[in-house]
mmCIF file with all atom_site columns, C-alpha atoms in Angstrom:
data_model
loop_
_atom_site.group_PDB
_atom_site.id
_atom_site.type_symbol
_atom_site.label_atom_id
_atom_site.label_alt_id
_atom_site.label_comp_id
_atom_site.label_asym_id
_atom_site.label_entity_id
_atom_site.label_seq_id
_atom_site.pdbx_PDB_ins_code
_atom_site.Cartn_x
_atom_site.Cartn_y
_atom_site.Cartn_z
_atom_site.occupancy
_atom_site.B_iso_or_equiv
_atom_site.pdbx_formal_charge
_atom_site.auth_seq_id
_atom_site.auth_comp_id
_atom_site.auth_asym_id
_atom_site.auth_atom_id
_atom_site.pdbx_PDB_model_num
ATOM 1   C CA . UNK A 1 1   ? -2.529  1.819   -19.335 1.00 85.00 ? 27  UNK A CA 1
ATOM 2   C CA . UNK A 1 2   ? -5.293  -0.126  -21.237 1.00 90.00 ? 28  UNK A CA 1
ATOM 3   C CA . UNK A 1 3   ? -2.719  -3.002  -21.164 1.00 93.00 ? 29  UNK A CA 1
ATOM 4   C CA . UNK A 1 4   ? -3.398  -3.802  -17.915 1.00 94.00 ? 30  UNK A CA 1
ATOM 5   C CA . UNK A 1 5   ? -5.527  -6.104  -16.102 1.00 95.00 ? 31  UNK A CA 1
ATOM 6   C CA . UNK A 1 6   ? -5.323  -5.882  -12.640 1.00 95.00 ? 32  UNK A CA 1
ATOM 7   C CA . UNK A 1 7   ? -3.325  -4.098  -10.488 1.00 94.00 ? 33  UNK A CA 1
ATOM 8   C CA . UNK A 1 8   ? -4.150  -3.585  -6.830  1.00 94.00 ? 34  UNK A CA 1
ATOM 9   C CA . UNK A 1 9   ? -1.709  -4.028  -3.443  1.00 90.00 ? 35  UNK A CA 1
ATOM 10  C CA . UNK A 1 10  ? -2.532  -5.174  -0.007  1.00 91.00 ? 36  UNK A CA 1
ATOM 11  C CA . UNK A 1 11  ? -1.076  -4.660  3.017   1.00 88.00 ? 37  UNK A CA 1
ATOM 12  C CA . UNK A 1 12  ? -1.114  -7.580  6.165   1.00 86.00 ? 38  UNK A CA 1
ATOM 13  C CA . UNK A 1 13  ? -0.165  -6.313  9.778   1.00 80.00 ? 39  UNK A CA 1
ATOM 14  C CA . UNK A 1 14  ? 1.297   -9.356  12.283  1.00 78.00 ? 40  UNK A CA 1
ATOM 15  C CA . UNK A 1 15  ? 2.180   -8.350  16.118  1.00 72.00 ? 41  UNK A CA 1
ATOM 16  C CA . UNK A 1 16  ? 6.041   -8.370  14.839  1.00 78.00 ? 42  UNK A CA 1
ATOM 17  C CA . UNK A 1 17  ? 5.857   -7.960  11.185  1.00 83.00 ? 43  UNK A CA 1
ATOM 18  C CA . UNK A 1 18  ? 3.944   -7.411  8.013   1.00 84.00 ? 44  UNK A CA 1
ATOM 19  C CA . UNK A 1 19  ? 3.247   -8.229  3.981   1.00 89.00 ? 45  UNK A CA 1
ATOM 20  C CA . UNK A 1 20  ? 3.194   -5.329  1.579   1.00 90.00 ? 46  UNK A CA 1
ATOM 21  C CA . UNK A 1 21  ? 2.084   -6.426  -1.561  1.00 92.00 ? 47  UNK A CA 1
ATOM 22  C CA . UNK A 1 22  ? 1.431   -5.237  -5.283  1.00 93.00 ? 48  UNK A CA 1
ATOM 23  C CA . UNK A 1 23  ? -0.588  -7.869  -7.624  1.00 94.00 ? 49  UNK A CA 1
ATOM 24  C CA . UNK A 1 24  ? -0.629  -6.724  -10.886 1.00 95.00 ? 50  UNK A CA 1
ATOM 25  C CA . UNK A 1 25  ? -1.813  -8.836  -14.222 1.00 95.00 ? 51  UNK A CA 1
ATOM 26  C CA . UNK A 1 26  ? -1.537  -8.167  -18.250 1.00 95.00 ? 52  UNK A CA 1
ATOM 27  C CA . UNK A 1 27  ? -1.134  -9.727  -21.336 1.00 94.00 ? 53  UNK A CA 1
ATOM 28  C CA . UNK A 1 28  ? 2.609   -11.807 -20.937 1.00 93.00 ? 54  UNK A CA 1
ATOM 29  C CA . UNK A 1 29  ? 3.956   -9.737  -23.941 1.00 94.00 ? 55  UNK A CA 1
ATOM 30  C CA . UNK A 1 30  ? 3.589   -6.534  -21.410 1.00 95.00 ? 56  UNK A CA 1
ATOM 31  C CA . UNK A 1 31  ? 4.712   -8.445  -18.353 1.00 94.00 ? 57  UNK A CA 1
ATOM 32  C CA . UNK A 1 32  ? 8.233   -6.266  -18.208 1.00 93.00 ? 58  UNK A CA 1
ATOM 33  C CA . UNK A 1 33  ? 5.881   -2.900  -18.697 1.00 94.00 ? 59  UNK A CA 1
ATOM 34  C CA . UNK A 1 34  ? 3.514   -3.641  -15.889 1.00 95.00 ? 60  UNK A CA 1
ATOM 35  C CA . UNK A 1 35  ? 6.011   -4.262  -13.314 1.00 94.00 ? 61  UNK A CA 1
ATOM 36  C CA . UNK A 1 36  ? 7.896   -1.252  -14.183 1.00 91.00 ? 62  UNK A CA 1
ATOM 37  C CA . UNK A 1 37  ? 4.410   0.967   -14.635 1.00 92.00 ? 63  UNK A CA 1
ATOM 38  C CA . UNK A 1 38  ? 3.576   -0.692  -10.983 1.00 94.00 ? 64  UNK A CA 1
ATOM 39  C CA . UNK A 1 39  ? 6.771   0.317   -9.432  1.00 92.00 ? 65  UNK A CA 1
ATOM 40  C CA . UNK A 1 40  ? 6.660   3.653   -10.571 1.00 89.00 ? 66  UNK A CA 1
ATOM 41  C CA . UNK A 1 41  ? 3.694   4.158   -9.130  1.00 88.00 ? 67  UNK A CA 1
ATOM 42  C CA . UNK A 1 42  ? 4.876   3.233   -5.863  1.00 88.00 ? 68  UNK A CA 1
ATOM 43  C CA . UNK A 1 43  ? 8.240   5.580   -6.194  1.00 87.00 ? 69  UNK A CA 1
ATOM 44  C CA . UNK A 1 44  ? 5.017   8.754   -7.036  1.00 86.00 ? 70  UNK A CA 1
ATOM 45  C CA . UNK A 1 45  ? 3.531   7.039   -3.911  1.00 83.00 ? 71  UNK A CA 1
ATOM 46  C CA . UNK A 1 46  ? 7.202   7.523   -1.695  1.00 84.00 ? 72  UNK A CA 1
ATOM 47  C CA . UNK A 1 47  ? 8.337   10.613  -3.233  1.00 84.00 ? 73  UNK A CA 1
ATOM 48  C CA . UNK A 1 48  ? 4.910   12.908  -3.694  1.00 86.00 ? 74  UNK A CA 1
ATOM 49  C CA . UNK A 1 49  ? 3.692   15.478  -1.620  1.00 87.00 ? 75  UNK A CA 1
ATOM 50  C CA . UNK A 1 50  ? 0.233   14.549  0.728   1.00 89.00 ? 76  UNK A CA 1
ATOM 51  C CA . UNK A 1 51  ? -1.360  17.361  0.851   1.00 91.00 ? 77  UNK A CA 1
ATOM 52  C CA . UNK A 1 52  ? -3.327  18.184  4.501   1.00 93.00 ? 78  UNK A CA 1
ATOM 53  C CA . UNK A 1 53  ? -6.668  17.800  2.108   1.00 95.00 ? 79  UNK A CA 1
ATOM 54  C CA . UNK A 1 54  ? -6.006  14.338  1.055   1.00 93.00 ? 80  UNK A CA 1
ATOM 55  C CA . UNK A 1 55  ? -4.836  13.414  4.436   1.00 95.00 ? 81  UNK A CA 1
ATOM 56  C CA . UNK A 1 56  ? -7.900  14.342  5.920   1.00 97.00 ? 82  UNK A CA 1
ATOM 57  C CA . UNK A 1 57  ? -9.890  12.508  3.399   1.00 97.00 ? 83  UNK A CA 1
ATOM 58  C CA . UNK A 1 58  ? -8.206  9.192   3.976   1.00 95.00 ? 84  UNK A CA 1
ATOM 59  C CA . UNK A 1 59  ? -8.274  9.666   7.675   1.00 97.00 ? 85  UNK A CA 1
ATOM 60  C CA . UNK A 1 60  ? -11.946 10.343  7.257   1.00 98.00 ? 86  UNK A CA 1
ATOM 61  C CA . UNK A 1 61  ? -12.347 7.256   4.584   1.00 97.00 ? 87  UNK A CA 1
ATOM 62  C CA . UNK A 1 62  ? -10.194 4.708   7.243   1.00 95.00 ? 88  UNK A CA 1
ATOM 63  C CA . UNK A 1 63  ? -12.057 5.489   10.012  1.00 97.00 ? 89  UNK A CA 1
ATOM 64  C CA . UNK A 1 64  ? -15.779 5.569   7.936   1.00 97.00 ? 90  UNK A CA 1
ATOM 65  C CA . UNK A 1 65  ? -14.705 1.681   6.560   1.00 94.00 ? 91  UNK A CA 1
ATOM 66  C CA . UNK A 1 66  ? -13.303 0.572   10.334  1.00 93.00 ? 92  UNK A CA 1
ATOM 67  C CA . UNK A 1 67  ? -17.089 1.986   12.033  1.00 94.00 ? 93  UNK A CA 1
ATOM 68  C CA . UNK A 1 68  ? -19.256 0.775   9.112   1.00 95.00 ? 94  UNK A CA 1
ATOM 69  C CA . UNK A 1 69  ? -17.184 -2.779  9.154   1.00 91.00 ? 95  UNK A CA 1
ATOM 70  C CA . UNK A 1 70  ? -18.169 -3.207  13.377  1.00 92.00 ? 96  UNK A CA 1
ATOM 71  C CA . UNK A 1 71  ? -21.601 -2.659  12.727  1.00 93.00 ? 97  UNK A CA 1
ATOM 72  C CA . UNK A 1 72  ? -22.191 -6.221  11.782  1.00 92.00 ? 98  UNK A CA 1
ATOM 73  C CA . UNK A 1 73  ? -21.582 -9.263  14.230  1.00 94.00 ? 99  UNK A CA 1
ATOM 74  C CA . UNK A 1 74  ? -19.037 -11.115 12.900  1.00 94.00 ? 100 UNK A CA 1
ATOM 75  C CA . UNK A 1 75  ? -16.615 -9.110  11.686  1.00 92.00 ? 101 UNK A CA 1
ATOM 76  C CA . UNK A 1 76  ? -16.982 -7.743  15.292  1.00 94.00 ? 102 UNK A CA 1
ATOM 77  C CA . UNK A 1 77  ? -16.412 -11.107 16.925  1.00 95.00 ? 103 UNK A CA 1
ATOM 78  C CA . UNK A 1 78  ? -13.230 -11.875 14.668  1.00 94.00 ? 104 UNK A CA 1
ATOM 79  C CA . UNK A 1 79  ? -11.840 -8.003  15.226  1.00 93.00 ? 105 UNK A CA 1
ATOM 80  C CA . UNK A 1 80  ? -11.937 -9.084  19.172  1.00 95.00 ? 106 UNK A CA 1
ATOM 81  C CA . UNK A 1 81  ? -10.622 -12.431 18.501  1.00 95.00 ? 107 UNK A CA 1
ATOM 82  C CA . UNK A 1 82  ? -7.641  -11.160 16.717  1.00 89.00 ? 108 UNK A CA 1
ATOM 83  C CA . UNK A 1 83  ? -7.024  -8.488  19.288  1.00 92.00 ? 109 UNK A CA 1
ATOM 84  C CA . UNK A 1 84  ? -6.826  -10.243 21.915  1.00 95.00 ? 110 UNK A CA 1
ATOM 85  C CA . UNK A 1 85  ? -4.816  -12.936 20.081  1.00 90.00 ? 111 UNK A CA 1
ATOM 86  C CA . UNK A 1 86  ? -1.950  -10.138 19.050  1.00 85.00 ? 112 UNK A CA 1
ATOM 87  C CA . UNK A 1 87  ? -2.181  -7.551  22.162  1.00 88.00 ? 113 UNK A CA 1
ATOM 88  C CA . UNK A 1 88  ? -4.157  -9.794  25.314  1.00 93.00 ? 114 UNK A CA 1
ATOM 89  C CA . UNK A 1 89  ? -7.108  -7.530  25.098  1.00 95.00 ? 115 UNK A CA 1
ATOM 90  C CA . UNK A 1 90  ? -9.370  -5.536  23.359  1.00 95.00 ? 116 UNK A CA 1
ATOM 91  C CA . UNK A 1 91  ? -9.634  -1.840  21.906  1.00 96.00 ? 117 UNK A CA 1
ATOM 92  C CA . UNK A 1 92  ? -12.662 0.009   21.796  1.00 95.00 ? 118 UNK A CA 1
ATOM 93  C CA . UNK A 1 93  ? -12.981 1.604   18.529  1.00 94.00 ? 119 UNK A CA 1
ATOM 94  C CA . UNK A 1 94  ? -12.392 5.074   19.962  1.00 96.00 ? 120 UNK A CA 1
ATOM 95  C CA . UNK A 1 95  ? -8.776  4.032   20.064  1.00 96.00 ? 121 UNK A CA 1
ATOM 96  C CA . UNK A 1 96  ? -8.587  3.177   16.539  1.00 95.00 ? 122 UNK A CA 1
ATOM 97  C CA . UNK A 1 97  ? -9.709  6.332   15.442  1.00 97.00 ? 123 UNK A CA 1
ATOM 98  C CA . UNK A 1 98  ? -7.640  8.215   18.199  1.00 98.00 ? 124 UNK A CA 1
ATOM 99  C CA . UNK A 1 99  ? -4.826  6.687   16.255  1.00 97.00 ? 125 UNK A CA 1
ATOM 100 C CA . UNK A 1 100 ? -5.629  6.948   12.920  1.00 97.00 ? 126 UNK A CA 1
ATOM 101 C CA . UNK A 1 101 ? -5.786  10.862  13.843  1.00 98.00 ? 127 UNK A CA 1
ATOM 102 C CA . UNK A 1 102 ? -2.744  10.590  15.127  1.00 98.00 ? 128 UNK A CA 1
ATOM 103 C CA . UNK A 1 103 ? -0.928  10.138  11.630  1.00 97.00 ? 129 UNK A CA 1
ATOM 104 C CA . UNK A 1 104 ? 1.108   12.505  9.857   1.00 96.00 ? 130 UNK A CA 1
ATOM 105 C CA . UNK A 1 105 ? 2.263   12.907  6.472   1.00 93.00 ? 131 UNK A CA 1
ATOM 106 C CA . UNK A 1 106 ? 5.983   12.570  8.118   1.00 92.00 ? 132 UNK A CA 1
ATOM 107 C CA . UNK A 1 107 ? 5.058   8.967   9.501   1.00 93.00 ? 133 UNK A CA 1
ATOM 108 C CA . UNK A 1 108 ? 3.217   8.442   5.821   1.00 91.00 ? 134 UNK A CA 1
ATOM 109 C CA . UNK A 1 109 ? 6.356   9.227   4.224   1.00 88.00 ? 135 UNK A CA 1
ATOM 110 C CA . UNK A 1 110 ? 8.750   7.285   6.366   1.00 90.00 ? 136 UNK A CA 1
ATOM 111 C CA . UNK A 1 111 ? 6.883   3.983   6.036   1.00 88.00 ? 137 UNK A CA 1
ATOM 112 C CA . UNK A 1 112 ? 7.215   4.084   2.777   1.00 86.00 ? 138 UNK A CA 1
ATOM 113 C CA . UNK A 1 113 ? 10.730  4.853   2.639   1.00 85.00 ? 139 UNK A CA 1
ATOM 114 C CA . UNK A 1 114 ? 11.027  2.272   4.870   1.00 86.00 ? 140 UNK A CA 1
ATOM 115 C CA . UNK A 1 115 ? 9.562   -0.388  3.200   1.00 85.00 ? 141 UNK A CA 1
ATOM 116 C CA . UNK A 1 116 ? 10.811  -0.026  -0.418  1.00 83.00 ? 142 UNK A CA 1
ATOM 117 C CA . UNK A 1 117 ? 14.681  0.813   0.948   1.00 82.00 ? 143 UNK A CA 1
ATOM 118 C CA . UNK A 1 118 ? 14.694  -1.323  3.863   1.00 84.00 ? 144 UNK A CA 1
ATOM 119 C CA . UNK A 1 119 ? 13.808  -4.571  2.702   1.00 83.00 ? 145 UNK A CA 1
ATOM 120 C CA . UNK A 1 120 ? 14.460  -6.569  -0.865  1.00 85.00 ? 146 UNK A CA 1
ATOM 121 C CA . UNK A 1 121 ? 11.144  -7.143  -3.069  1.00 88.00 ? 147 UNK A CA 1
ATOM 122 C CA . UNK A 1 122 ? 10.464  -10.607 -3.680  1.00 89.00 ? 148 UNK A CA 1
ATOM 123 C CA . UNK A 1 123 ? 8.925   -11.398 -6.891  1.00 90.00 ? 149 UNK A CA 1
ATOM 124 C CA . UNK A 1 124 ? 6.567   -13.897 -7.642  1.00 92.00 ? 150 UNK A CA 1
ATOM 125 C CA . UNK A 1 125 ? 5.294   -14.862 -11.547 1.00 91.00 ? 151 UNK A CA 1
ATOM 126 C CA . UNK A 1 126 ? 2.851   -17.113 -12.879 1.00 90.00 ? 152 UNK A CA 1
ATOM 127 C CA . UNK A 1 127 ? 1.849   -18.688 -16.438 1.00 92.00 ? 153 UNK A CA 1
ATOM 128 C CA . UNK A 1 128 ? 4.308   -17.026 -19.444 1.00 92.00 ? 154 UNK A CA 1
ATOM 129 C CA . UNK A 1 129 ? 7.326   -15.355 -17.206 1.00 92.00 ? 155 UNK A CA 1
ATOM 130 C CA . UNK A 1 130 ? 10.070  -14.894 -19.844 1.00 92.00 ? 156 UNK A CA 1
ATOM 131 C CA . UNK A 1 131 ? 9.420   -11.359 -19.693 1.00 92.00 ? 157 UNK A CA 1
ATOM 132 C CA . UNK A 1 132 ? 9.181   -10.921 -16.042 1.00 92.00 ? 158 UNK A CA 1
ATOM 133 C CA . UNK A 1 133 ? 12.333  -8.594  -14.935 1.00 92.00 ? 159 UNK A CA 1
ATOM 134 C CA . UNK A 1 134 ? 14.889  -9.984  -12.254 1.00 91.00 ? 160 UNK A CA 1
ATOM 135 C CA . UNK A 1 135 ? 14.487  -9.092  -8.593  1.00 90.00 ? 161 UNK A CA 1
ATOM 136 C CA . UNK A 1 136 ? 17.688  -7.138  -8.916  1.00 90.00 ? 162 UNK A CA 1
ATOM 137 C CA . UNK A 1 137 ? 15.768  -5.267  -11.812 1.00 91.00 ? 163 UNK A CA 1
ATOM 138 C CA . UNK A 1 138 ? 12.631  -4.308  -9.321  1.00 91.00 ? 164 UNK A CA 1
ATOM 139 C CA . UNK A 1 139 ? 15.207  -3.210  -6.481  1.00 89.00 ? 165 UNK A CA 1
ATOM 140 C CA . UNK A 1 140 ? 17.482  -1.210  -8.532  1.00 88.00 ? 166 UNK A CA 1
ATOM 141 C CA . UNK A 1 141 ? 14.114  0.670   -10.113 1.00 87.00 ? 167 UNK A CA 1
ATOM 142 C CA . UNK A 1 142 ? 12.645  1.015   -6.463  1.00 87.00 ? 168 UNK A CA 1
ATOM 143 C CA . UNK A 1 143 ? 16.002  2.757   -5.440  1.00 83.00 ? 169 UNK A CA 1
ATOM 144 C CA . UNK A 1 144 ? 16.179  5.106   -8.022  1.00 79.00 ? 170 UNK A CA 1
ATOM 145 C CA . UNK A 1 145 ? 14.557  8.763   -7.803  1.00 74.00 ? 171 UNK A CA 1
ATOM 146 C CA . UNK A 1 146 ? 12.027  9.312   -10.093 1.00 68.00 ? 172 UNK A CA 1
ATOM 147 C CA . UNK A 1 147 ? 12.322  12.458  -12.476 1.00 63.00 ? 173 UNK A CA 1
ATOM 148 C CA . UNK A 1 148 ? 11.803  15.159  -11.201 1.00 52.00 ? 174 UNK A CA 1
ATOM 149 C CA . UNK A 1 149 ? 8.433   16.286  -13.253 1.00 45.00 ? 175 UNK A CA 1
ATOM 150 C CA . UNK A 1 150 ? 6.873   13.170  -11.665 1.00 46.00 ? 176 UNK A CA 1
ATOM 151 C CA . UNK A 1 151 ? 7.979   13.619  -7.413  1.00 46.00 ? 177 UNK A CA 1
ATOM 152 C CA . UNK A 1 152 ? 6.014   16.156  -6.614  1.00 48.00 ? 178 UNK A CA 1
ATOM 153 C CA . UNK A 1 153 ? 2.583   15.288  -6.854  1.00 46.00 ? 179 UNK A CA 1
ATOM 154 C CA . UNK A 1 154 ? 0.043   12.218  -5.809  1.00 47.00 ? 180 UNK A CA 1
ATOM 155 C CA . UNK A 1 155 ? -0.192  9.895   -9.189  1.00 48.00 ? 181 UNK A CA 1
ATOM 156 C CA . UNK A 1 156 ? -3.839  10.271  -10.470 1.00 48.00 ? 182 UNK A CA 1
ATOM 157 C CA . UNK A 1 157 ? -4.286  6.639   -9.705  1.00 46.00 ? 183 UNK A CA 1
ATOM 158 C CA . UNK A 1 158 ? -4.229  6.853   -6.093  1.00 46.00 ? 184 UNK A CA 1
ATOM 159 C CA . UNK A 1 159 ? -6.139  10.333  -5.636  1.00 45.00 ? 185 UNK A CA 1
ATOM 160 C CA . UNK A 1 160 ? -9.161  8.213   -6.679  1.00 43.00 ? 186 UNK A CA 1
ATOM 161 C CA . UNK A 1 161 ? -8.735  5.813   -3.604  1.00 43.00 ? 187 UNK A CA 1
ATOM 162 C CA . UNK A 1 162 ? -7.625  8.481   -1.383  1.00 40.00 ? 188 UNK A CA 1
#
């Protein structure tokens, strides 16, 4: 999709809740295009098969990013902060990685599920909107299966993160 200039999504984790979130920019005259391109990418996400392979790798990647990310002071001091500010105490990063092994591609799949059926997108534009679809548009394209040449496997844009 040369048409597109950004597209990346972020996830924020609270003690009761959390933000999902898919940024993506273009050119306004593709505006309509790269939301649906984005959300179709997130139905591949929901609806493909995670192999044990990539699974491992992502474990392997998580846990690599958490280790490497503690070696340096003050990311360590805010990681305590916030942990004991959301739990009263502090996890040793053995834990993390206990429970980052813990994962399956069941509880992969059902987060997913969850968050695309479970709650209604909010949609946020900026600069030329006129061709930005509805929020009705986005849900009714998030609740739809995809075709069926498309559900079964990873989209090639997230193997090269996973």
């Amino acid at each position: 999709h040369h048409w597109v200039n950004s597209a990346q999504a972020e996830n924020h984790s609270y003690a009761d809740t959390g933000l999902f979130t898919i940024t993506g920019s273009s050119d306004p005259r593709h505006l309509d295009r790269l939301v649906l391109t984005l959300v179709t990418e997130l139905r591949h996400t929901v609806e493909s098969t995670i192999s044990a392979e990539e699974l491992a790798r992502a474990k392997a990647q998580l846990k690599s990013m958490l280790l490497m990310n503690l070696e340096t002071r003050a990311v360590t001091f805010e990681d305590i902060a916030r942990q004991v500010l959301t739990t009263g105490r502090r996890y040793q990063p053995e834990y993390w990685a206990n429970k980052i092994d813990q994962v399956t591609t069941n509880d992969l799949h059902d987060l997913l599920h969850r968050m695309i059926t479970q709650s209604p997108p909010t949609l946020v534009g900026f600069g030329r909107v006129d061709r930005l679809p509805s929020r009705e548009e986005v849900q009714l394209a998030l609740s739809k299966p995809l075709a069926s040449r498309f559900s079964n496997r990873l989209p090639n844009l997230f193997k090269r993160f996973v």
